[in-house]
Amino acid sequence: MIIEKIKSPADVKQLTLDQLTELAVEIRTLLIEKLSHHGGHCGPNLGMVEATIAMHHVFNSPEDKIVFDVSHQSYAHKMLTGRAEAFLTAGHYDDVTGYSEPSESEHDHFVIGHTSTSVSLAGGLAKGRDLTAGRGNVIAVIGDGSLSGGEALEGLDWAAELGTNFIVVVNDNQMSIAENHGGLYQNLQELRQSGGKCSNNLFRSMGLDYIYVDKGNDIASLIEAFRAVKDIDHPIVVHINTLKGKGYEPAEKDKERWHWSAPFDIATGELKNTFAGETYDELTATRLLELMKQDRSLCAITAGTPGIWNWTPERRREAGSQFIDVGIAEEHAVALASGIAKAGGKPVFGVCSSFIQRAYDQLSQDLCINDNPATILVLWGSLSTMTDVTHLCHFDIPLLCNIPNLVYLAPTSREEYLAMLDWSIGYKDHPVAIRVPVGATVPATRPVATDYSCLNRYEVVERGKDVAILALGGFFQLGESVSRMLKAQGIDATLVNPRYISGLDVELLDSLAADHSVVVTLEDGALAGGFGEKVARHYGPSRVRTLCYGARKEFVDRYSVPEYLAANRLVDSMIVEDITRLMSE
């Protein structure tokens, strides 16, 4: 195989066009094989094979610096920069991350996992090069709907002012994660249909030079284009028309399904492991669609990620104009929700925990200062969901629970979640966020409240003495297990469902101090700045001692969930051990 002889981009430069074409077939075959066993980003990588080969054939990485937006289309780049073994041998599949990673190779320049950043990051490299009298081309690669993100447009708007070498490769595969949304993609369509010649040109309007490559999966055409812009003395956009999922028929036909995939059977495209039960994502979309049919003022908003809360294409069509996809633009989504609420509508914005941080300013300024009653559903918030360092879902609790006016709720069961969701849509006093539980739905074992208007009132599930366990949201089942284990040791603990992440039930906490010497808090997220620390601060001047459990403040990458939980002592037996030790002191 040719790929086995590729140790660096210098080897790519020695290949003939026929060999490069054969190399593309090999890379695509290896990608499909690894993805079928390991999972990962399918469509973005399959569509960028030829462009990546052509870039490394023309440019001189790492002196010429290539920055991949999101970097979920960087697998072929890794194979051509000395990391092919991680795609050739199953035992080495985990040797590399799914994103660019400077610790792996000098050919990667940033850890990148969120979208719309490459133009700004690469623009910084170009400016830094100029300030230090450096050399080399700087190339930003952006696609998969990333242009709709505000940072991408900010970077493009500024790029013309560089007045020096800067190349932006726009990978136009006509898709985001789902279909593209927004007027700028209409312009890309006009450019494709006119062969790049229509007068209406987003990039030229920003002061950038521009060329178009219609055959974006043809190596010869790409090499010609990249040679034309190599060492150019001003910023330019190279707009390439590519096919997302190229080379694997299921991925070509259903681009949304194959943006990312769990392990699958190559012959059929069927997932190897499927879950037949009800999930909270499924429950959310089903319930909202049901409510939309009853109330035309209700709408659901997504920032380019409808799949994470199960808004399938069929459900989106059924919802019609009541489902709004703003593209990959979380900032706009939050401000839009605030405006809809101000006008009397009932917006529900569903967003992944890892992505809500992209809109912190809008949450604070546009939504909460104005105190407009929108609902924010925070999805996948847990230590046990995504484990890539760029996609950690650890930090939403400290981020959201410290914004004034925002009511942040943590349901513990299916029925409690639905009750909170229904209540939030009708609540008019403040914006409400709900930390949606993850995974399979858990049925309630007790009656749940339907009205949460009396804020910051916790639920005492079991009343005991000496030890009180405040088990938040997804960690309520962990609290139940700790309580049972303590009872087996003769300790009847009080078990509390706090429900409210963003506020303290001062009356209850003070009452617990009368006959409890230890209070334990459990939260499925980062501990620093979170729920437990607020409880500990309340008890600071008193005799009550607190044990706060959550994850320590750190960036971790591709960890084993059981090992990580154990390292943070988030295991029932460990927690019981800590409690009994503290009580015996």
Coordinates of C-alpha atoms in Angstrom, one line a residue:
M1 CA 0.0 0.0 0.0
I2 CA 1.2 3.5 -0.8
I3 CA -0.1 4.8 2.6
E4 CA 2.3 2.5 4.4
K5 CA 5.2 4.4 2.8
I6 CA 3.9 7.9 3.7
K7 CA 5.9 9.0 6.8
S8 CA 5.5 12.8 6.2
P9 CA 4.0 15.2 3.7
A10 CA 7.4 15.2 1.9
D11 CA 6.5 11.7 0.7
V12 CA 3.2 12.9 -0.7
K13 CA 5.1 15.3 -2.9
Q14 CA 7.0 12.5 -4.7
L15 CA 3.8 10.8 -5.9
T16 CA 2.4 11.0 -9.5
L17 CA -1.2 12.0 -10.1
D18 CA -2.1 8.3 -10.6
Q19 CA -0.4 7.4 -7.3
L20 CA -2.2 10.2 -5.5
T21 CA -5.5 9.0 -6.9
E22 CA -4.7 5.5 -5.7
L23 CA -3.7 6.9 -2.3
A24 CA -7.1 8.6 -2.0
V25 CA -8.8 5.2 -2.5
E26 CA -6.6 3.6 0.2
I27 CA -7.2 6.4 2.7
R28 CA -11.0 6.3 2.1
T29 CA -11.0 2.5 2.5
L30 CA -9.0 2.7 5.7
L31 CA -11.2 5.4 7.1
I32 CA -14.4 3.4 6.5
E33 CA -12.8 0.3 8.1
K34 CA -11.7 2.2 11.2
L35 CA -14.9 4.1 11.6
S36 CA -16.9 0.9 11.3
H37 CA -15.1 -0.5 14.3
H38 CA -14.3 2.6 16.3
G39 CA -16.9 5.2 15.4
G40 CA -16.2 8.9 14.6
H41 CA -16.8 11.6 12.1
C42 CA -17.6 9.9 8.8
G43 CA -19.0 12.3 6.3
P44 CA -16.6 15.3 6.9
N45 CA -13.5 13.1 6.6
L46 CA -14.7 11.1 3.6
G47 CA -15.4 14.3 1.7
M48 CA -12.0 15.9 2.4
V49 CA -9.7 13.1 1.3
E50 CA -8.7 14.6 -2.1
A51 CA -8.4 18.1 -0.8
T52 CA -6.1 17.0 2.0
I53 CA -3.9 15.0 -0.3
A54 CA -3.7 18.0 -2.7
M55 CA -2.8 20.4 0.1
H56 CA 0.0 18.3 1.3
H57 CA 1.2 17.7 -2.2
V58 CA 1.4 21.5 -2.8
F59 CA 2.2 23.1 0.5
N60 CA 5.1 22.4 2.9
S61 CA 3.7 21.5 6.3
P62 CA 4.6 22.3 9.0
E63 CA 6.3 25.5 7.7
D64 CA 3.1 26.1 5.8
K65 CA 0.5 25.9 8.6
I66 CA -2.9 24.2 8.0
V67 CA -5.6 24.8 10.5
F68 CA -8.8 22.6 10.3
D69 CA -12.0 24.1 11.6
V70 CA -13.5 21.8 14.3
S71 CA -10.8 19.4 13.0
H72 CA -13.4 16.7 12.5
Q73 CA -12.2 16.5 8.9
S74 CA -8.5 16.1 9.8
Y75 CA -8.3 12.2 9.8
A76 CA -6.7 12.1 6.3
H77 CA -4.3 14.9 7.4
K78 CA -3.2 12.7 10.4
M79 CA -2.6 9.8 8.0
L80 CA -0.3 11.9 5.8
T81 CA 1.6 13.4 8.7
G82 CA 3.2 10.3 10.3
R83 CA 0.2 8.9 12.1
A84 CA -1.1 6.4 9.5
E85 CA -0.5 3.5 11.9
A86 CA -3.5 4.7 14.0
F87 CA -5.7 4.0 10.9
L88 CA -3.9 0.8 9.7
T89 CA -4.0 -1.3 12.8
A90 CA -6.9 -1.8 15.2
G91 CA -4.6 -2.0 18.1
H92 CA -3.4 1.5 17.4
Y93 CA -6.8 3.1 16.7
D94 CA -6.7 5.0 20.0
D95 CA -3.2 6.3 19.5
V96 CA -4.6 9.6 18.1
T97 CA -7.6 11.8 19.0
G98 CA -10.5 12.6 16.8
Y99 CA -9.3 16.2 16.5
S100 CA -6.2 18.1 15.8
E101 CA -3.7 17.7 18.7
P102 CA -0.3 19.5 18.8
S103 CA 1.0 17.0 21.3
E104 CA 0.7 14.3 18.6
S105 CA 2.4 16.1 15.8
E106 CA 4.2 19.3 14.7
H107 CA 1.7 19.4 11.8
D108 CA -1.2 20.2 14.3
H109 CA -1.2 23.7 15.7
F110 CA -4.2 23.9 18.0
V111 CA -6.5 21.6 20.0
I112 CA -9.8 22.3 18.2
G113 CA -13.1 20.7 18.7
H114 CA -15.7 23.6 18.5
T115 CA -16.8 25.2 15.3
S116 CA -16.1 28.4 13.4
T117 CA -12.7 29.0 14.9
S118 CA -10.2 28.2 12.1
V119 CA -10.2 31.5 10.3
S120 CA -9.5 33.5 13.5
L121 CA -6.9 31.0 14.8
A122 CA -5.1 30.9 11.4
G123 CA -5.4 34.6 11.0
G124 CA -3.6 34.9 14.3
L125 CA -0.8 32.6 13.0
A126 CA -0.5 34.8 9.9
K127 CA -0.3 38.0 11.9
G128 CA 2.2 36.4 14.3
R129 CA 4.3 35.3 11.3
D130 CA 4.3 38.8 10.0
L131 CA 5.1 40.4 13.3
T132 CA 8.1 38.1 13.8
A133 CA 9.4 38.2 10.2
G134 CA 8.4 34.6 9.7
R135 CA 7.8 32.6 6.6
G136 CA 5.4 30.2 5.1
N137 CA 1.7 30.0 4.0
V138 CA -1.1 29.9 6.4
I139 CA -4.2 28.0 5.4
A140 CA -7.5 27.9 7.2
V141 CA -9.9 25.1 6.3
I142 CA -13.6 25.7 7.1
G143 CA -16.8 23.9 6.1
D144 CA -19.7 21.7 7.4
G145 CA -21.8 24.7 8.2
S146 CA -19.1 26.5 10.2
L147 CA -19.4 29.7 8.2
S148 CA -22.7 30.4 10.0
G149 CA -20.9 30.8 13.3
G150 CA -20.3 34.4 14.3
E151 CA -16.6 33.9 14.9
A152 CA -16.1 32.7 11.4
L153 CA -17.7 35.8 10.0
E154 CA -15.7 38.0 12.3
G155 CA -12.5 36.3 11.2
L156 CA -13.3 36.7 7.5
D157 CA -14.3 40.3 8.0
W158 CA -10.9 41.1 9.5
A159 CA -8.9 38.9 7.2
A160 CA -8.7 41.3 4.4
E161 CA -6.8 43.8 6.6
L162 CA -3.9 41.4 6.9
G163 CA -2.8 42.5 3.4
T164 CA -0.5 39.5 3.3
N165 CA -0.4 35.7 2.6
F166 CA -3.6 34.1 4.1
I167 CA -5.5 31.3 2.4
V168 CA -9.0 30.3 3.4
V169 CA -10.2 27.0 2.0
V170 CA -14.0 26.9 2.1
N171 CA -15.1 23.2 2.0
D172 CA -18.6 23.6 0.5
N173 CA -20.4 20.2 0.8
Q174 CA -23.9 21.9 1.1
M175 CA -24.3 20.6 4.6
S176 CA -23.8 21.4 8.2
I177 CA -24.4 18.6 10.6
A178 CA -27.9 18.6 9.2
E179 CA -28.9 20.8 6.3
N180 CA -27.5 24.3 6.1
H181 CA -29.5 27.3 7.2
G182 CA -29.0 31.0 6.5
G183 CA -28.8 33.4 3.7
L184 CA -25.0 33.1 3.2
Y185 CA -25.6 29.5 2.1
Q186 CA -27.9 30.8 -0.7
N187 CA -24.9 32.8 -1.9
L188 CA -22.7 29.7 -1.9
Q189 CA -25.3 28.0 -4.0
E190 CA -25.3 31.0 -6.4
L191 CA -21.5 30.8 -6.6
R192 CA -21.6 27.1 -7.3
Q193 CA -24.3 27.5 -10.0
S194 CA -22.3 30.3 -11.7
G195 CA -19.0 28.6 -11.4
G196 CA -17.9 31.3 -9.0
K197 CA -18.7 34.1 -11.3
C198 CA -21.9 35.6 -10.0
S199 CA -21.7 39.3 -8.9
N200 CA -23.1 38.6 -5.5
N201 CA -20.1 37.2 -3.6
L202 CA -19.9 37.1 0.2
F203 CA -16.2 36.8 0.2
R204 CA -15.4 39.6 -2.2
S205 CA -17.8 41.8 -0.3
M206 CA -15.5 41.4 2.7
G207 CA -12.5 42.5 0.7
L208 CA -11.1 39.0 -0.1
D209 CA -9.8 37.7 -3.3
Y210 CA -11.6 34.5 -4.5
I211 CA -11.3 31.5 -6.8
Y212 CA -13.8 28.6 -7.2
V213 CA -13.0 24.9 -7.8
D214 CA -16.1 23.0 -9.0
K215 CA -14.5 19.6 -8.8
G216 CA -13.6 19.6 -5.2
N217 CA -13.0 15.9 -5.1
D218 CA -10.7 15.9 -8.1
I219 CA -7.0 15.9 -7.1
A220 CA -5.7 17.4 -10.3
S221 CA -8.2 20.4 -10.1
L222 CA -7.3 20.9 -6.5
I223 CA -3.6 20.8 -7.1
E224 CA -3.9 23.4 -9.8
A225 CA -5.9 25.7 -7.5
F226 CA -3.6 25.3 -4.6
R227 CA -0.5 26.0 -6.7
A228 CA -2.1 29.1 -8.0
V229 CA -2.5 30.5 -4.4
K230 CA 0.7 29.2 -2.8
D231 CA 2.9 32.0 -1.6
I232 CA 0.2 34.6 -2.6
D233 CA 0.8 38.1 -1.2
H234 CA -2.8 38.8 0.0
P235 CA -5.8 37.0 1.6
I236 CA -7.8 34.8 -0.7
V237 CA -10.7 32.3 -0.5
V238 CA -10.5 29.0 -2.3
H239 CA -14.1 27.8 -2.6
I240 CA -14.2 24.0 -3.3
N241 CA -17.4 22.1 -4.1
T242 CA -17.1 18.7 -2.4
L243 CA -19.3 15.7 -1.7
K244 CA -19.8 14.9 2.0
G245 CA -19.5 11.2 2.7
K246 CA -17.9 10.6 -0.7
G247 CA -17.0 7.0 -1.4
Y248 CA -19.4 5.3 1.0
E249 CA -22.9 5.1 -0.5
P250 CA -24.9 5.2 2.8
A251 CA -23.0 8.3 3.8
E252 CA -23.6 10.0 0.5
K253 CA -27.3 9.3 0.6
D254 CA -28.0 10.3 4.2
K255 CA -25.5 12.9 5.0
E256 CA -27.1 14.0 8.3
R257 CA -27.1 10.4 9.7
W258 CA -23.4 9.9 8.7
H259 CA -21.9 13.2 9.9
W260 CA -20.8 11.2 13.0
S261 CA -21.5 7.5 13.6
A262 CA -21.1 4.9 16.2
P263 CA -19.5 1.6 15.0
F264 CA -21.5 0.1 12.1
D265 CA -21.6 -2.8 9.6
I266 CA -19.9 -1.7 6.4
A267 CA -22.0 -3.8 4.1
T268 CA -25.4 -2.6 5.4
G269 CA -24.6 0.6 7.2
E270 CA -26.5 -0.7 10.3
L271 CA -25.2 0.3 13.7
K272 CA -23.6 -2.6 15.6
N273 CA -25.0 -1.6 18.9
T274 CA -28.4 0.0 19.2
F275 CA -30.6 0.9 22.2
A276 CA -34.3 0.0 21.8
G277 CA -35.6 1.8 24.9
E278 CA -36.7 5.4 25.4
T279 CA -34.0 8.1 25.9
Y280 CA -34.4 11.6 27.3
D281 CA -33.5 13.0 23.8
E282 CA -36.3 11.1 22.2
L283 CA -38.7 12.0 25.0
T284 CA -37.9 15.7 24.6
A285 CA -38.6 15.9 20.9
T286 CA -41.8 13.8 21.2
R287 CA -43.2 15.9 24.0
L288 CA -42.4 19.3 22.4
L289 CA -43.9 18.2 19.1
E290 CA -47.1 17.2 21.0
L291 CA -47.2 20.6 22.7
M292 CA -46.6 22.5 19.5
K293 CA -49.7 21.0 18.0
Q294 CA -51.6 22.5 20.9
D295 CA -49.9 25.9 21.0
R296 CA -48.8 27.7 17.9
S297 CA -46.8 30.2 20.0
L298 CA -44.4 27.4 21.1
C299 CA -41.2 26.9 19.1
A300 CA -38.0 24.8 19.3
I301 CA -34.6 26.3 18.4
T302 CA -31.4 24.4 17.6
A303 CA -28.0 25.8 16.6
G304 CA -27.2 23.3 13.9
T305 CA -27.6 20.2 16.1
P306 CA -31.1 18.9 15.8
G307 CA -30.0 15.3 16.3
I308 CA -28.8 15.6 19.8
W309 CA -32.4 16.0 21.0
N310 CA -33.9 13.7 18.4
W311 CA -35.4 16.2 16.0
T312 CA -35.3 13.9 13.0
P313 CA -36.0 15.2 9.5
E314 CA -39.5 13.8 9.8
R315 CA -40.2 15.6 13.1
R316 CA -38.8 18.9 11.7
R317 CA -41.1 18.7 8.7
E318 CA -44.0 18.0 11.0
A319 CA -43.2 21.0 13.2
G320 CA -42.8 23.3 10.2
S321 CA -42.0 26.9 11.1
Q322 CA -42.2 26.1 14.8
F323 CA -38.9 24.4 14.5
I324 CA -36.0 26.8 14.0
D325 CA -32.5 25.9 13.0
V326 CA -30.3 29.0 13.1
G327 CA -27.2 27.1 11.9
I328 CA -24.1 26.8 14.1
A329 CA -24.7 30.0 16.0
E330 CA -25.4 29.5 19.7
E331 CA -25.1 33.2 20.4
H332 CA -27.8 34.1 17.9
A333 CA -30.0 31.3 19.2
V334 CA -30.0 32.6 22.8
A335 CA -30.6 36.2 21.7
L336 CA -33.3 35.0 19.3
A337 CA -35.0 33.1 22.1
S338 CA -35.0 36.2 24.3
G339 CA -36.6 38.2 21.5
I340 CA -39.3 35.6 20.9
A341 CA -40.1 35.5 24.6
K342 CA -40.3 39.3 24.7
A343 CA -42.8 39.2 21.9
G344 CA -45.0 36.7 23.7
G345 CA -43.8 33.5 22.1
K346 CA -42.6 30.4 24.0
P347 CA -39.1 29.5 22.8
V348 CA -37.3 26.3 23.8
F349 CA -33.6 26.2 22.9
G350 CA -32.0 22.8 23.1
V351 CA -28.2 22.8 23.2
C352 CA -25.4 20.4 24.2
S353 CA -23.7 21.2 27.5
S354 CA -20.4 21.6 25.8
F355 CA -21.8 24.2 23.3
I356 CA -23.8 26.3 25.7
Q357 CA -20.6 28.0 26.9
R358 CA -20.2 29.5 23.4
A359 CA -23.2 31.8 24.3
Y360 CA -22.3 32.9 27.8
D361 CA -22.5 36.6 27.1
Q362 CA -25.9 36.3 25.4
L363 CA -27.2 34.2 28.3
S364 CA -26.1 36.9 30.7
Q365 CA -26.7 40.0 28.7
D366 CA -29.5 39.4 26.2
L367 CA -31.5 36.9 28.1
C368 CA -31.1 37.1 31.9
I369 CA -30.6 40.9 32.4
N370 CA -33.8 41.3 30.4
D371 CA -35.4 38.5 32.4
N372 CA -37.3 37.1 29.4
P373 CA -39.0 33.8 30.0
A374 CA -37.3 31.5 27.5
T375 CA -36.5 27.8 28.2
I376 CA -33.0 26.4 27.7
L377 CA -32.6 22.7 27.6
V378 CA -29.0 21.7 28.4
L379 CA -28.5 18.3 26.9
W380 CA -25.8 15.6 27.6
G381 CA -24.6 17.5 30.7
S382 CA -22.7 14.7 32.6
L383 CA -19.3 13.4 33.3
S384 CA -20.2 10.2 31.5
T385 CA -21.3 11.5 28.0
M386 CA -18.5 12.8 25.7
T387 CA -15.0 12.4 26.9
D388 CA -12.9 14.2 24.3
V389 CA -11.2 17.2 25.9
T390 CA -12.9 19.6 23.4
H391 CA -16.4 18.3 24.1
L392 CA -16.5 17.8 27.8
C393 CA -19.9 18.3 29.4
H394 CA -18.6 19.1 32.9
F395 CA -18.9 22.8 33.1
D396 CA -22.5 23.9 32.5
I397 CA -23.5 23.8 36.2
P398 CA -20.9 26.4 37.4
L399 CA -21.5 28.4 34.2
L400 CA -25.3 28.7 34.4
C401 CA -26.0 28.5 38.1
N402 CA -24.2 31.8 38.8
I403 CA -26.1 34.0 36.4
P404 CA -28.7 36.1 38.2
N405 CA -32.4 35.6 37.2
L406 CA -31.8 32.2 35.6
V407 CA -33.7 29.3 37.3
Y408 CA -31.6 26.2 36.7
L409 CA -33.4 22.9 37.4
A410 CA -32.2 19.3 37.7
P411 CA -34.8 16.6 37.3
T412 CA -34.2 13.1 38.6
S413 CA -36.8 11.1 36.6
R414 CA -38.8 10.9 33.4
E415 CA -41.9 12.3 35.1
E416 CA -40.1 15.0 36.9
Y417 CA -38.4 16.2 33.7
L418 CA -41.7 16.4 31.8
A419 CA -43.3 18.3 34.7
M420 CA -40.4 20.8 34.7
L421 CA -40.5 21.1 31.0
D422 CA -44.2 21.8 30.9
W423 CA -44.0 24.2 33.8
S424 CA -41.1 26.1 32.3
I425 CA -42.9 26.8 29.0
G426 CA -45.8 28.5 30.9
Y427 CA -43.6 30.3 33.5
K428 CA -43.4 34.1 32.9
D429 CA -41.2 35.4 35.8
H430 CA -37.7 34.3 34.7
P431 CA -35.8 32.4 32.1
V432 CA -35.5 28.7 33.0
A433 CA -32.8 26.2 32.1
I434 CA -33.3 22.5 32.6
R435 CA -30.4 20.0 32.9
V436 CA -31.9 17.2 30.9
P437 CA -30.9 13.8 32.3
V438 CA -28.9 11.6 29.9
G439 CA -29.4 8.2 28.5
A440 CA -32.4 5.9 29.1
T441 CA -35.3 7.4 30.9
V442 CA -35.7 6.6 34.6
P443 CA -39.3 6.2 35.9
A444 CA -40.4 8.1 39.0
T445 CA -40.8 6.1 42.2
R446 CA -42.7 8.8 44.0
P447 CA -45.2 11.6 43.1
V448 CA -43.6 14.6 41.4
A449 CA -44.5 18.3 41.7
T450 CA -46.1 20.1 38.8
D451 CA -45.4 23.7 39.9
Y452 CA -41.9 25.0 40.6
S453 CA -42.9 28.7 41.0
C454 CA -42.0 28.7 44.7
L455 CA -38.3 28.9 43.9
N456 CA -35.5 27.0 45.6
R457 CA -37.6 24.6 47.6
Y458 CA -35.9 21.2 47.9
E459 CA -37.7 17.9 48.2
V460 CA -37.0 15.7 51.2
V461 CA -37.4 12.2 49.9
E462 CA -36.3 10.4 53.1
R463 CA -36.0 11.9 56.5
G464 CA -33.3 10.7 58.8
K465 CA -30.6 12.2 61.0
D466 CA -26.9 12.7 61.4
V467 CA -26.2 12.6 57.7
A468 CA -28.0 14.4 54.9
I469 CA -27.4 13.6 51.2
L470 CA -28.2 16.3 48.6
A471 CA -28.2 14.3 45.4
L472 CA -28.6 16.6 42.4
G473 CA -30.3 15.5 39.1
G474 CA -28.5 12.7 37.4
F475 CA -26.7 11.7 40.6
F476 CA -29.9 11.2 42.5
Q477 CA -29.7 7.4 41.9
L478 CA -26.1 7.5 43.3
G479 CA -27.5 9.3 46.4
E480 CA -30.1 6.5 46.8
S481 CA -27.4 3.9 46.7
V482 CA -25.3 5.7 49.2
S483 CA -28.3 6.1 51.5
R484 CA -29.1 2.3 51.3
M485 CA -25.5 1.4 52.1
L486 CA -25.4 3.8 55.1
K487 CA -28.7 2.2 56.3
A488 CA -27.1 -1.2 56.1
Q489 CA -24.5 0.2 58.6
G490 CA -27.2 1.5 60.9
I491 CA -27.2 5.1 59.7
D492 CA -30.6 6.4 58.6
A493 CA -29.6 9.3 56.3
T494 CA -31.8 12.1 55.1
L495 CA -32.0 12.0 51.3
V496 CA -32.8 15.3 49.5
N497 CA -33.6 16.0 45.8
P498 CA -32.5 19.6 45.5
R499 CA -34.3 20.2 42.2
Y500 CA -32.9 23.8 41.9
I501 CA -29.3 24.1 40.9
S502 CA -29.3 27.9 40.9
G503 CA -30.5 28.6 44.5
L504 CA -30.3 27.4 48.1
D505 CA -33.2 26.3 50.2
V506 CA -31.9 28.2 53.2
E507 CA -34.8 27.2 55.4
L508 CA -34.3 23.5 54.8
L509 CA -30.5 23.7 55.1
D510 CA -30.9 25.5 58.5
S511 CA -33.3 22.9 59.7
L512 CA -30.9 20.1 58.8
A513 CA -28.3 21.8 61.0
A514 CA -30.3 21.0 64.1
D515 CA -29.8 17.2 63.9
H516 CA -27.3 16.6 61.2
S517 CA -23.5 16.8 61.6
V518 CA -22.6 15.9 58.1
V519 CA -24.1 17.1 54.8
V520 CA -23.0 15.5 51.5
T521 CA -23.6 17.0 48.0
L522 CA -23.4 15.0 44.8
E523 CA -23.3 16.7 41.4
D524 CA -22.6 15.2 37.9
G525 CA -20.2 17.9 36.8
A526 CA -17.3 20.2 37.7
L527 CA -17.2 20.9 41.5
A528 CA -15.5 24.3 41.4
G529 CA -18.1 27.0 41.4
G530 CA -20.9 24.5 41.4
F531 CA -23.8 23.5 43.5
G532 CA -22.0 21.8 46.4
E533 CA -19.7 24.7 47.1
K534 CA -22.7 27.0 47.6
V535 CA -24.0 24.5 50.2
A536 CA -20.6 24.3 51.9
R537 CA -20.4 28.1 52.0
H538 CA -23.8 28.3 53.7
Y539 CA -22.6 25.9 56.4
G540 CA -19.2 27.5 56.8
P541 CA -19.8 29.3 60.1
S542 CA -21.8 26.4 61.6
R543 CA -20.8 23.1 63.2
V544 CA -22.0 21.1 60.1
R545 CA -19.3 19.6 58.1
T546 CA -19.8 19.2 54.3
L547 CA -18.5 16.7 51.8
C548 CA -18.9 17.9 48.2
Y549 CA -18.6 15.4 45.4
G550 CA -18.1 16.3 41.7
A551 CA -15.2 16.4 39.3
R552 CA -12.1 18.4 40.0
K553 CA -11.3 21.4 37.8
E554 CA -9.2 20.1 34.9
F555 CA -9.2 19.3 31.2
V556 CA -9.2 15.6 30.7
D557 CA -9.1 13.7 27.4
R558 CA -10.6 10.3 26.3
Y559 CA -10.9 9.0 29.8
S560 CA -12.5 5.8 31.0
V561 CA -15.7 6.9 32.7
P562 CA -15.5 4.3 35.5
E563 CA -11.9 5.1 36.2
Y564 CA -12.6 8.9 36.1
L565 CA -15.5 8.6 38.5
A566 CA -13.4 6.5 40.9
A567 CA -10.5 9.0 40.7
N568 CA -13.0 11.7 41.9
R569 CA -14.4 9.3 44.5
L570 CA -17.8 9.3 42.8
V571 CA -18.5 5.7 43.7
D572 CA -21.1 4.8 46.3
S573 CA -18.7 2.7 48.4
M574 CA -16.0 5.4 48.4
I575 CA -18.5 8.0 49.5
V576 CA -19.8 5.8 52.3
E577 CA -16.2 5.2 53.4
D578 CA -15.6 9.0 53.5
I579 CA -18.8 9.6 55.4
T580 CA -18.2 7.0 58.1
R581 CA -14.6 8.1 58.5
L582 CA -15.7 11.7 59.0
M583 CA -18.4 10.7 61.5
S584 CA -15.9 8.7 63.6
E585 CA -13.5 11.6 64.0

